[in-house]
Tab-separated table of C-alpha atoms and ligand atoms in Angstrom:
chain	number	residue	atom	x	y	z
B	1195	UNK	CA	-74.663	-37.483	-87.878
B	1196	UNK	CA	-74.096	-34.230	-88.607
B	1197	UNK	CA	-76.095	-30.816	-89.196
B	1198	UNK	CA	-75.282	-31.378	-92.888
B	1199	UNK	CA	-75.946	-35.048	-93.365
B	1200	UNK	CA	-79.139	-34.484	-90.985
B	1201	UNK	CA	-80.115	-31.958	-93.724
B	1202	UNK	CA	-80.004	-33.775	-96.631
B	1203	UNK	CA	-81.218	-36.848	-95.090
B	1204	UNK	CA	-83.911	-35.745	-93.505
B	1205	UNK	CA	-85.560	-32.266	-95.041
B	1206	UNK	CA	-84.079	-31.585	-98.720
B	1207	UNK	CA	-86.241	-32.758	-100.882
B	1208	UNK	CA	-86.601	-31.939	-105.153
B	1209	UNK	CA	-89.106	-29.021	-105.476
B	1210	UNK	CA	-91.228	-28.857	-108.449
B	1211	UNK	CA	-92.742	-25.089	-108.692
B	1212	UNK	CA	-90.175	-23.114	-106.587
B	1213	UNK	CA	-87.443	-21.983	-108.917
B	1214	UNK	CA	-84.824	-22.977	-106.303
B	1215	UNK	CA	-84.944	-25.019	-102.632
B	1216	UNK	CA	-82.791	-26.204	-99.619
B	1217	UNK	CA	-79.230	-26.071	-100.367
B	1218	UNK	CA	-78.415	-22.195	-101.304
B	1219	UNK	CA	-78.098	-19.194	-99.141
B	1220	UNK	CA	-81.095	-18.567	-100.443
B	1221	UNK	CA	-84.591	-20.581	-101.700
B	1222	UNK	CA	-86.588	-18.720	-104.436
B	1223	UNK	CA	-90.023	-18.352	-104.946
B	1224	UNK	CA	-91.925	-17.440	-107.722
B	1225	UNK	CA	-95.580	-16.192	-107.010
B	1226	UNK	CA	-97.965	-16.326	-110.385
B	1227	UNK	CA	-98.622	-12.991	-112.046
B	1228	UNK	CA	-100.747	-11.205	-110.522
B	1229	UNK	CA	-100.445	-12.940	-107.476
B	1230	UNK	CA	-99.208	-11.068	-103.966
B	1231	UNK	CA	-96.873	-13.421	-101.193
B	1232	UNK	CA	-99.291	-14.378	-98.276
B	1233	UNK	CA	-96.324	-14.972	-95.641
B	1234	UNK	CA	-97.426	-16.338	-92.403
B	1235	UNK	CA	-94.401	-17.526	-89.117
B	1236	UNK	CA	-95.433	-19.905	-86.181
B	1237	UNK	CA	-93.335	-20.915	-83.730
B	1238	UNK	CA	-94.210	-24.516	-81.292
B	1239	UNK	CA	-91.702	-24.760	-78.142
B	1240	UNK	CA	-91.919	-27.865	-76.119
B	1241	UNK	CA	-94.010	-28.059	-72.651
B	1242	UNK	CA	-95.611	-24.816	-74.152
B	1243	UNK	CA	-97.146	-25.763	-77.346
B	1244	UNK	CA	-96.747	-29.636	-77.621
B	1245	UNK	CA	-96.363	-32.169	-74.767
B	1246	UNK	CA	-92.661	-33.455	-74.950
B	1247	UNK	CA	-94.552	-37.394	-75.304
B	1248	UNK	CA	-96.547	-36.707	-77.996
B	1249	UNK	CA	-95.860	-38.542	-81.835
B	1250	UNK	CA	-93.135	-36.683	-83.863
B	1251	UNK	CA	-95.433	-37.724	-86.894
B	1252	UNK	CA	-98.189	-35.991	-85.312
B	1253	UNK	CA	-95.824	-33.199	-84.307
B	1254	UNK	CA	-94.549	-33.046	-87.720
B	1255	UNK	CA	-98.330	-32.630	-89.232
B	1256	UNK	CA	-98.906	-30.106	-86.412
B	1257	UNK	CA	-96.221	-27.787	-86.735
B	1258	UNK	CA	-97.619	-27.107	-90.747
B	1259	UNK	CA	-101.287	-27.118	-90.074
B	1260	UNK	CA	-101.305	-24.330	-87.308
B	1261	UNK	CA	-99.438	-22.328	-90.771
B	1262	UNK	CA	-101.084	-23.558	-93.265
B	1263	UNK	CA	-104.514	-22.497	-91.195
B	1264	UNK	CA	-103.062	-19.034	-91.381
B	1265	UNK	CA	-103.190	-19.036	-95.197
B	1266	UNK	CA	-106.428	-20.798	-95.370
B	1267	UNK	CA	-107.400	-17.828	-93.153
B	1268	UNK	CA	-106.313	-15.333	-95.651
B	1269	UNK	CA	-107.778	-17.342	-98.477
B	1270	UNK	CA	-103.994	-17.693	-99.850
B	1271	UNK	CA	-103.129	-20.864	-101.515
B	1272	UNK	CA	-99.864	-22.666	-100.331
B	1273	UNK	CA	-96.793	-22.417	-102.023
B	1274	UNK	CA	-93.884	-23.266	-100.072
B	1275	UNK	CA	-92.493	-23.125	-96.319
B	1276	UNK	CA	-89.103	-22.770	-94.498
B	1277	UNK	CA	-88.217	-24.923	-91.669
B	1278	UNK	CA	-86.072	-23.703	-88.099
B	1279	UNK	CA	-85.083	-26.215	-85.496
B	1280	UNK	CA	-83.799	-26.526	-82.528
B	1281	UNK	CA	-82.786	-30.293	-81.603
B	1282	UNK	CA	-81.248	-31.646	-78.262
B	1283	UNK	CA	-80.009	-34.575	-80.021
B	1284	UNK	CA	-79.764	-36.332	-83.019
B	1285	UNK	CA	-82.388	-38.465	-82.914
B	1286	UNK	CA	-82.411	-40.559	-86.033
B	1287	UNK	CA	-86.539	-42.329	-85.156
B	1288	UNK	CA	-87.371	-38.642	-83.633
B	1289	UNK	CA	-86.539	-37.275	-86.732
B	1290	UNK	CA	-87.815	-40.159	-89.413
B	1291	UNK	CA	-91.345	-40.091	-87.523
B	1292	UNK	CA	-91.336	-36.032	-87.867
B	1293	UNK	CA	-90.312	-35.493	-91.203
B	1294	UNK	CA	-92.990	-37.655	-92.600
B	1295	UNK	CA	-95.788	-36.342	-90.775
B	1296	UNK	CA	-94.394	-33.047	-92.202
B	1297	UNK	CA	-94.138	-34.099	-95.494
B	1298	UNK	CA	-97.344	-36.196	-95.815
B	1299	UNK	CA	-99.050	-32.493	-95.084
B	1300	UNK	CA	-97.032	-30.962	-97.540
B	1301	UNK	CA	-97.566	-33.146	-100.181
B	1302	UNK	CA	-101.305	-33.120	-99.684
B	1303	UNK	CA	-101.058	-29.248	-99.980
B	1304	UNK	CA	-98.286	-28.899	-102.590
B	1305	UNK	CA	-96.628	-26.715	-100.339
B	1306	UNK	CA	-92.576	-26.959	-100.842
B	1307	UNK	CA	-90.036	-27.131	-97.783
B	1308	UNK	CA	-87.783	-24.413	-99.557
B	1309	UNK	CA	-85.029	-24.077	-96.766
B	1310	UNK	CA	-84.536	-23.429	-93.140
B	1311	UNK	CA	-82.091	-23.494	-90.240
B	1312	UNK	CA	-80.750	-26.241	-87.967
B	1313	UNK	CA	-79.366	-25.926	-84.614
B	1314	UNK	CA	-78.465	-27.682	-80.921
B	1315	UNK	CA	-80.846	-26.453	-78.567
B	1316	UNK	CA	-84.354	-27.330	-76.374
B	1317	UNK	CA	-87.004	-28.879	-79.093
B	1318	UNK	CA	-88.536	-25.737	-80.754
B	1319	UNK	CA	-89.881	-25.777	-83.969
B	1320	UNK	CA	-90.294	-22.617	-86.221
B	1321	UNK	CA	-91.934	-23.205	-89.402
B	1322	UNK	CA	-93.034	-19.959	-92.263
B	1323	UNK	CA	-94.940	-20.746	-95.123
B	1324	UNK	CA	-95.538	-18.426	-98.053
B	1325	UNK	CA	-98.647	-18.858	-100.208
B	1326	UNK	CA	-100.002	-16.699	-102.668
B	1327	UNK	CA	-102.648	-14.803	-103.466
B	1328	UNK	CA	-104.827	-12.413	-106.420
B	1329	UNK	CA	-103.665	-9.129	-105.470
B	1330	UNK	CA	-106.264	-7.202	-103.346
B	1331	UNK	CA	-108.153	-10.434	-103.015
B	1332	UNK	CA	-106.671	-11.514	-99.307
B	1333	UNK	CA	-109.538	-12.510	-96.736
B	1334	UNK	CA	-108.659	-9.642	-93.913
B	1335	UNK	CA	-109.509	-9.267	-90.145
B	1336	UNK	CA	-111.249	-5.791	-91.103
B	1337	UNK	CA	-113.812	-6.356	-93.592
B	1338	UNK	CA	-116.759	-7.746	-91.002
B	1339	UNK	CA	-120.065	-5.019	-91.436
B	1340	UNK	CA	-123.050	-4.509	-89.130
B	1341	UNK	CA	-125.594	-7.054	-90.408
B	1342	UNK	CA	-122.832	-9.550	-91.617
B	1343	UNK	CA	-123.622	-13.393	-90.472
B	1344	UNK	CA	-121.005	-14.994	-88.537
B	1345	UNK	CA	-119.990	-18.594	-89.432
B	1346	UNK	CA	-117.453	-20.650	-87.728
B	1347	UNK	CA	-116.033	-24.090	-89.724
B	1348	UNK	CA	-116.165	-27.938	-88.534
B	1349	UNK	CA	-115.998	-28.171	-84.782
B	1350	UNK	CA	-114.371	-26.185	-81.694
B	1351	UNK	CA	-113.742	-27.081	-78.193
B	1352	UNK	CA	-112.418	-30.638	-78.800
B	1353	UNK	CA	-108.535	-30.430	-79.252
B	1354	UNK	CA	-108.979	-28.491	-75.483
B	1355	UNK	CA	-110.735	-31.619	-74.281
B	1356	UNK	CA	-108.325	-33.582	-75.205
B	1357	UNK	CA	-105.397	-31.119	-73.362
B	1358	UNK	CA	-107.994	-31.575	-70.264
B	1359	UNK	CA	-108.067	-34.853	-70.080
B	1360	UNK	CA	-103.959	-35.122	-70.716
B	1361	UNK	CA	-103.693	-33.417	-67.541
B	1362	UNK	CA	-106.353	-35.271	-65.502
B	1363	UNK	CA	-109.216	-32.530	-65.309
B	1364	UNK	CA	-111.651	-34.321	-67.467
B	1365	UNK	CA	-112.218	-38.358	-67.621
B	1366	UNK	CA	-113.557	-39.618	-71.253
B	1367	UNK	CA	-115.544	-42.336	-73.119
B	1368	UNK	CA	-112.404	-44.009	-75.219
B	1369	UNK	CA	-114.615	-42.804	-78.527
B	1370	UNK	CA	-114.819	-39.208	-77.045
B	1371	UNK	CA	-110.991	-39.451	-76.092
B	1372	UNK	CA	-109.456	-40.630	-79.303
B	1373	UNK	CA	-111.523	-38.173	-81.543
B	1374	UNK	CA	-110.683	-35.255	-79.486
B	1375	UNK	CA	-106.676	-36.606	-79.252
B	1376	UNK	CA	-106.897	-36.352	-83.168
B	1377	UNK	CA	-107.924	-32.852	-83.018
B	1378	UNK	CA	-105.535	-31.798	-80.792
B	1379	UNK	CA	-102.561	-33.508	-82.317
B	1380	UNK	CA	-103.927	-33.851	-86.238
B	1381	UNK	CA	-105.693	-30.698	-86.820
B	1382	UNK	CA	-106.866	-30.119	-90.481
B	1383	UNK	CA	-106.351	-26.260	-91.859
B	1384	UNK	CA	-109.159	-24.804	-93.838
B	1385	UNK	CA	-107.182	-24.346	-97.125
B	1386	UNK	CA	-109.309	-25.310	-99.607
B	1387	UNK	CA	-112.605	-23.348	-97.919
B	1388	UNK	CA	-110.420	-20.866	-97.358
B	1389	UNK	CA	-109.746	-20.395	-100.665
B	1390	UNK	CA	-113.576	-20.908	-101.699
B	1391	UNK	CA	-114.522	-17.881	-99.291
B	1392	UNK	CA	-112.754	-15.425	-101.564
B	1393	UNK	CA	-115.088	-12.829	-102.662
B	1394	UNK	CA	-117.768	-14.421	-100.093
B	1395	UNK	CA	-116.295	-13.847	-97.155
B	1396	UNK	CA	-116.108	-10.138	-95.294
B	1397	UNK	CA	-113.386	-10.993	-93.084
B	1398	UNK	CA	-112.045	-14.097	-92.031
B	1399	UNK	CA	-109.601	-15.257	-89.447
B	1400	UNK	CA	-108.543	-18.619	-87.953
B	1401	UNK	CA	-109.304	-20.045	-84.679
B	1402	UNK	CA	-105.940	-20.747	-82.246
B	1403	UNK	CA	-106.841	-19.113	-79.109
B	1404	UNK	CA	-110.398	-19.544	-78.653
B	1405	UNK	CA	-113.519	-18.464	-80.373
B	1406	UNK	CA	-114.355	-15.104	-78.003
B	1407	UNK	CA	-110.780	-14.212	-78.107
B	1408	UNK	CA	-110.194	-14.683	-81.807
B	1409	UNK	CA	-113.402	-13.468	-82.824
B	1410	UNK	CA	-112.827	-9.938	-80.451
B	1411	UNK	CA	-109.285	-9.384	-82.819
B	1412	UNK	CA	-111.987	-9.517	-86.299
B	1413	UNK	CA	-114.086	-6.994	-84.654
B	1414	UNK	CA	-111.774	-4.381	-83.381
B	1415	UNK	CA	-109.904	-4.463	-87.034
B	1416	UNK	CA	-113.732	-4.158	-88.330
B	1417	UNK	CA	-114.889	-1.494	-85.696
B	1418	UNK	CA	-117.947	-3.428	-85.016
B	1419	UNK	CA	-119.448	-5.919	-82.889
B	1420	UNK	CA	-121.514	-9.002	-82.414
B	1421	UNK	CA	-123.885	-11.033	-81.142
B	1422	UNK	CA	-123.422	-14.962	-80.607
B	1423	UNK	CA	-125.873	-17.632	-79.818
B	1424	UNK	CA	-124.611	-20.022	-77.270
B	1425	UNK	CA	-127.263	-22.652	-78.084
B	1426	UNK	CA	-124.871	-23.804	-80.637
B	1427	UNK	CA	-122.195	-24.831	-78.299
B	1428	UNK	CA	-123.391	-28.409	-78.642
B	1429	UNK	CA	-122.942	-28.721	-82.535
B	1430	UNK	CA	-119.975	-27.332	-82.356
B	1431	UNK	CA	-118.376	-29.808	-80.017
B	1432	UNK	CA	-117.379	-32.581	-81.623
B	1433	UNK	CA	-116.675	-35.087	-78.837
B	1434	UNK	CA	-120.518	-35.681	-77.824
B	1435	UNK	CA	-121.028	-37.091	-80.337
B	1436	UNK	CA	-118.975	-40.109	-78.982
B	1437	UNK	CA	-120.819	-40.808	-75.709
B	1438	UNK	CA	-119.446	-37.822	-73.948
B	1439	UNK	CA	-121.954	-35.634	-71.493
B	1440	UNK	CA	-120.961	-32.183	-70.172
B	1441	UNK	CA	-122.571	-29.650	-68.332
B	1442	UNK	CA	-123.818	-26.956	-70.599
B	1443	UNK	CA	-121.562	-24.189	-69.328
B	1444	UNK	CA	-118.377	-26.696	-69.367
B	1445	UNK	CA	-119.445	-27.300	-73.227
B	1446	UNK	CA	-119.557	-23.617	-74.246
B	1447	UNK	CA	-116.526	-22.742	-72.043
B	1448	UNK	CA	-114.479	-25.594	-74.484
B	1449	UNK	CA	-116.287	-24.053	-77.690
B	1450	UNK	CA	-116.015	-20.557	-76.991
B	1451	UNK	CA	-113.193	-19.964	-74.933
B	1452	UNK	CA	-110.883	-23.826	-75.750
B	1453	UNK	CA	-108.256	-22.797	-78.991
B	1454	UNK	CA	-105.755	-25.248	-80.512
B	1455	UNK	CA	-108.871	-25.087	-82.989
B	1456	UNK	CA	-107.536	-24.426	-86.584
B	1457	UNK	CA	-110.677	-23.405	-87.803
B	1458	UNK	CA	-111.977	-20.978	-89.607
B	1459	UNK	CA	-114.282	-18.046	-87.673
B	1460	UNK	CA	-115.754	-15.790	-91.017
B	1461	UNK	CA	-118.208	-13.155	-91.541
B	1462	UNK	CA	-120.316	-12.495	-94.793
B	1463	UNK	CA	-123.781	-10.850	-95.648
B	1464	UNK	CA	-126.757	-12.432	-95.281
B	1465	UNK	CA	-127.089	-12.309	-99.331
B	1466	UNK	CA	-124.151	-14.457	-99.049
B	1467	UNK	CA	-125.541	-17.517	-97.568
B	1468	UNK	CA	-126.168	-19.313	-100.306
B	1469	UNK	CA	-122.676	-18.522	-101.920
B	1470	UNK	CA	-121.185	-19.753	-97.951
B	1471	UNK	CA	-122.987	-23.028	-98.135
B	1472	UNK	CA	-122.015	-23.625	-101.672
B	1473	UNK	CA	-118.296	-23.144	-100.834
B	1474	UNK	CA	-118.486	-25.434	-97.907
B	1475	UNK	CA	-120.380	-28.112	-100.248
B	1476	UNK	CA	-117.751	-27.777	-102.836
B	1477	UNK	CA	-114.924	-28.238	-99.990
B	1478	UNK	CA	-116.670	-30.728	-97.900
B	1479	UNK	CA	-116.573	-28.728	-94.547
B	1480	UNK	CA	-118.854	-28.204	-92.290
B	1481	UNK	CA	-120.096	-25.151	-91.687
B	1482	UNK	CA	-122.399	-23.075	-89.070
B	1483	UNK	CA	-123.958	-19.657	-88.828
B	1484	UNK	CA	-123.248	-18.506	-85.077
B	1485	UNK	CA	-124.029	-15.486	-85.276
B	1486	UNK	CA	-123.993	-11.791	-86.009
B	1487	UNK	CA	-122.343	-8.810	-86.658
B	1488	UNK	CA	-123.564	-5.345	-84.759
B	1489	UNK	CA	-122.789	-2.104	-85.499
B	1490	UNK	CA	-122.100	-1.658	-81.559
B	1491	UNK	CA	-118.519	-2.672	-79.659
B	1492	UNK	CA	-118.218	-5.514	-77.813
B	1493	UNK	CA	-119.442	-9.179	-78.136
B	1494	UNK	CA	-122.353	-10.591	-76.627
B	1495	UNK	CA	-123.565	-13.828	-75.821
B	1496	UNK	CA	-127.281	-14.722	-76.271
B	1497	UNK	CA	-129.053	-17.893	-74.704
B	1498	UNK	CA	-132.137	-19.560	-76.250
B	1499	UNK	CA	-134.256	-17.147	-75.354
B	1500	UNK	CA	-132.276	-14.342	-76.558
B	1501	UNK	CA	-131.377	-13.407	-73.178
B	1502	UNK	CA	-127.480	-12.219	-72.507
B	1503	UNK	CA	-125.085	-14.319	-71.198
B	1504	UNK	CA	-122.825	-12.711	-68.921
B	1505	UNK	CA	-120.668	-15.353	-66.808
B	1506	UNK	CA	-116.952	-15.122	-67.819
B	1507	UNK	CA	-115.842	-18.073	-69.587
B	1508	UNK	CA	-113.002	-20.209	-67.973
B	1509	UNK	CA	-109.486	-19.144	-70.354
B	1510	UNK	CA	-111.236	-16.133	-70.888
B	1511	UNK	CA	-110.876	-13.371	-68.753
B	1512	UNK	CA	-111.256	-10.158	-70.882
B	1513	UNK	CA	-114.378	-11.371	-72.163
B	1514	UNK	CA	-116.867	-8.552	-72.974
B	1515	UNK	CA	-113.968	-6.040	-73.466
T	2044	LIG	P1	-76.582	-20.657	-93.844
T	2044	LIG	O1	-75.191	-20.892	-93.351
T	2044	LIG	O2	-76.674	-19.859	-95.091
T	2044	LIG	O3	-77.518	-20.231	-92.759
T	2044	LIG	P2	-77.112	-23.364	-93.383
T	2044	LIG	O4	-75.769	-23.948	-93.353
T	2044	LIG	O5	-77.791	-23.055	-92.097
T	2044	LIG	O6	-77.088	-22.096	-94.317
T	2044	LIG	O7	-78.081	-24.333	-94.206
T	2044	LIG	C1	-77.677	-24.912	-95.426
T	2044	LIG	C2	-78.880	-25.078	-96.322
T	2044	LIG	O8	-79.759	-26.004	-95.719
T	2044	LIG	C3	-79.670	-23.803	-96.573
T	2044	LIG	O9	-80.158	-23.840	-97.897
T	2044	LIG	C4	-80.804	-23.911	-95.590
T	2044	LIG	O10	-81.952	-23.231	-96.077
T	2044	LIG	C5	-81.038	-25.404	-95.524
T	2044	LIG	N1	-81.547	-25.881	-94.229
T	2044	LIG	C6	-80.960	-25.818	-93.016
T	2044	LIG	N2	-81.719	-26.401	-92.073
T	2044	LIG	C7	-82.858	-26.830	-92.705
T	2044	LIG	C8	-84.027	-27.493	-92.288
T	2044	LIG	N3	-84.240	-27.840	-91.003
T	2044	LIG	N4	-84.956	-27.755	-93.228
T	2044	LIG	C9	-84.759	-27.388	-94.504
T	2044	LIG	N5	-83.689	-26.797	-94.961
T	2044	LIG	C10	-82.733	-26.496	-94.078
T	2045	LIG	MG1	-78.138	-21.118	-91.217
């Protein structure tokens, strides 16, 4: 089969709202009025990003959620996405299996493949998705304020679980194992919260690299700082609730420091709260205050008894920087 024929077959589908998709030199997009382009690129490179056994359906889903998180981040509602790949082979049940993971995500987002490239190489996968947004209405990494709450969506630490016990670290209760497989290899992106954080939310950003880490970009943008409460490592992580037990410091070190996440970390004002929970009702995801925002530098970790935490956290090295 050929580049062409693997095209058509495979990833040219009719669009409905783009004005034109794959098949011209060009796709075009038309944002509504009013609107501004949210435009968001992630790339996922085999051995680096995905394990080279894992599901091409679930490596098709993954490939759109880690972008489609980025617009949910921004409070940006999908639109449409380009695809880039780089293929050793043909592979005709390779590439059934990843297309319709793909495409099931799509669909459930109405978010268009518009166009992309296709070339002979080791398995990479580039995907950008543009979404759009009110103009001046974008959920940024610089609006947290001193006094702000912190609130992090649905759970953290469990897609790193599930990369710990893929390489042997970490043993795990079948339950435990297969719900924190599906959150490393089926992770859900915030869209529609993201969306209903819009005018609630200060700033907003989504979680790939870990909590501290993602939550330290937020607060340089914002020139501020926070404070965290560790006790909520164990609500956050999502696997003990399936007959797994952990050592308290090996649970926060998967919550605060684990990424693959694809959740939402947000601030907003304490006169907000309300408004937060009501968005999270209306979107059914869970949400949970964490934390919050300081007019001084740095982030801090507080036990139980509000007293500082100040190990370093393992995949987390710059922590308190
Ligand atoms: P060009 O020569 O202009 O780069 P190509 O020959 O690479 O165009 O691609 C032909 C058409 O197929 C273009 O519209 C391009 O956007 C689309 N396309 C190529 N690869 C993919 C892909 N993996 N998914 C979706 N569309 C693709
Ligand atoms: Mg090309």
């Amino acid at each position: 089969m050929g580049e062409f024929d693997l095209i058509a077959r495979y990833f040219t589908r009719p669009v409905r709202r783009s004005p034109l998709g794959v098949g011209d030199d060009c796709a075009l997009l038309q944002p509504g009025p009013g609107m501004q382009l949210a435009v968001s690129t992630d790339m996922l490179v085999e051995g680096r990003h995905f394990l080279s056994t894992v599901d091409p359906r679930a490596l098709g889903h993954k490939a759109l959620a880690v972008n489609l998180s980025d617009l949910a981040a921004c409070g940006a509602r999908p639109l449409a996405f380009t695809l880039a790949l780089a293929l050793p082979q043909v592979d005709e049940a390779w590439l059934e299996g990843f297309s319709e993971g793909l495409f099931a995500l799509a669909d459930a987002h109405a978010c268009e493949l518009v166009g992309g490239d296709t070339t002979r190489g080791p398995l990479a996968i580039n995907i950008t998705v543009f979404g759009e947004v009110p103009a001046g209405q974008a959920l940024l990494r610089s609006g947290a304020r001193p006094g702000d709450d912190l609130w992090v969506s649905g759970t953290l630490g469990d897609a790193r679980l599930a990369l710990e016990a893929f390489r042997g670290t970490v043993s795990l209760p079948q339950a435990a194992f297969e719900a924190a497989r599906a959150r490393l290899e089926r992770p859900t992106p915030r869209v529609a919260l993201g969306l209903a954080l819009r005018g609630v939310a200060s700033a907003a950003i989504d979680v790939s690299d870990g909590l501290l880490g993602d939550l330290g970009h937020v607060l340089r943008r914002s020139k501020v700082g926070a404070t965290l409460e560790a006790g909520c490592a164990p609500r956050l992580l999502d696997a003990l609730r399936h007959g797994l037990a952990l050592p308290p410091e090996r649970i926060e070190d998967l919550v605060f420091a684990g990424g693959d996440d694809y959740e939402l970390a947000f601030t907003a004002p304490p006169g907000r709260r309300a408004a937060v929970e009501a968005a999270a009702a209306a979107t059914g995801t869970p949400v949970l205050r964490i934390g919050r925002v300081d007019a001084e530098p740095g982030l801090r970790l507080h036990d139980a008894q509000q007293r500082p935490l100040t190990r370093r956290f393992a995949g987390f090295d710059h922590f308190g920087a």
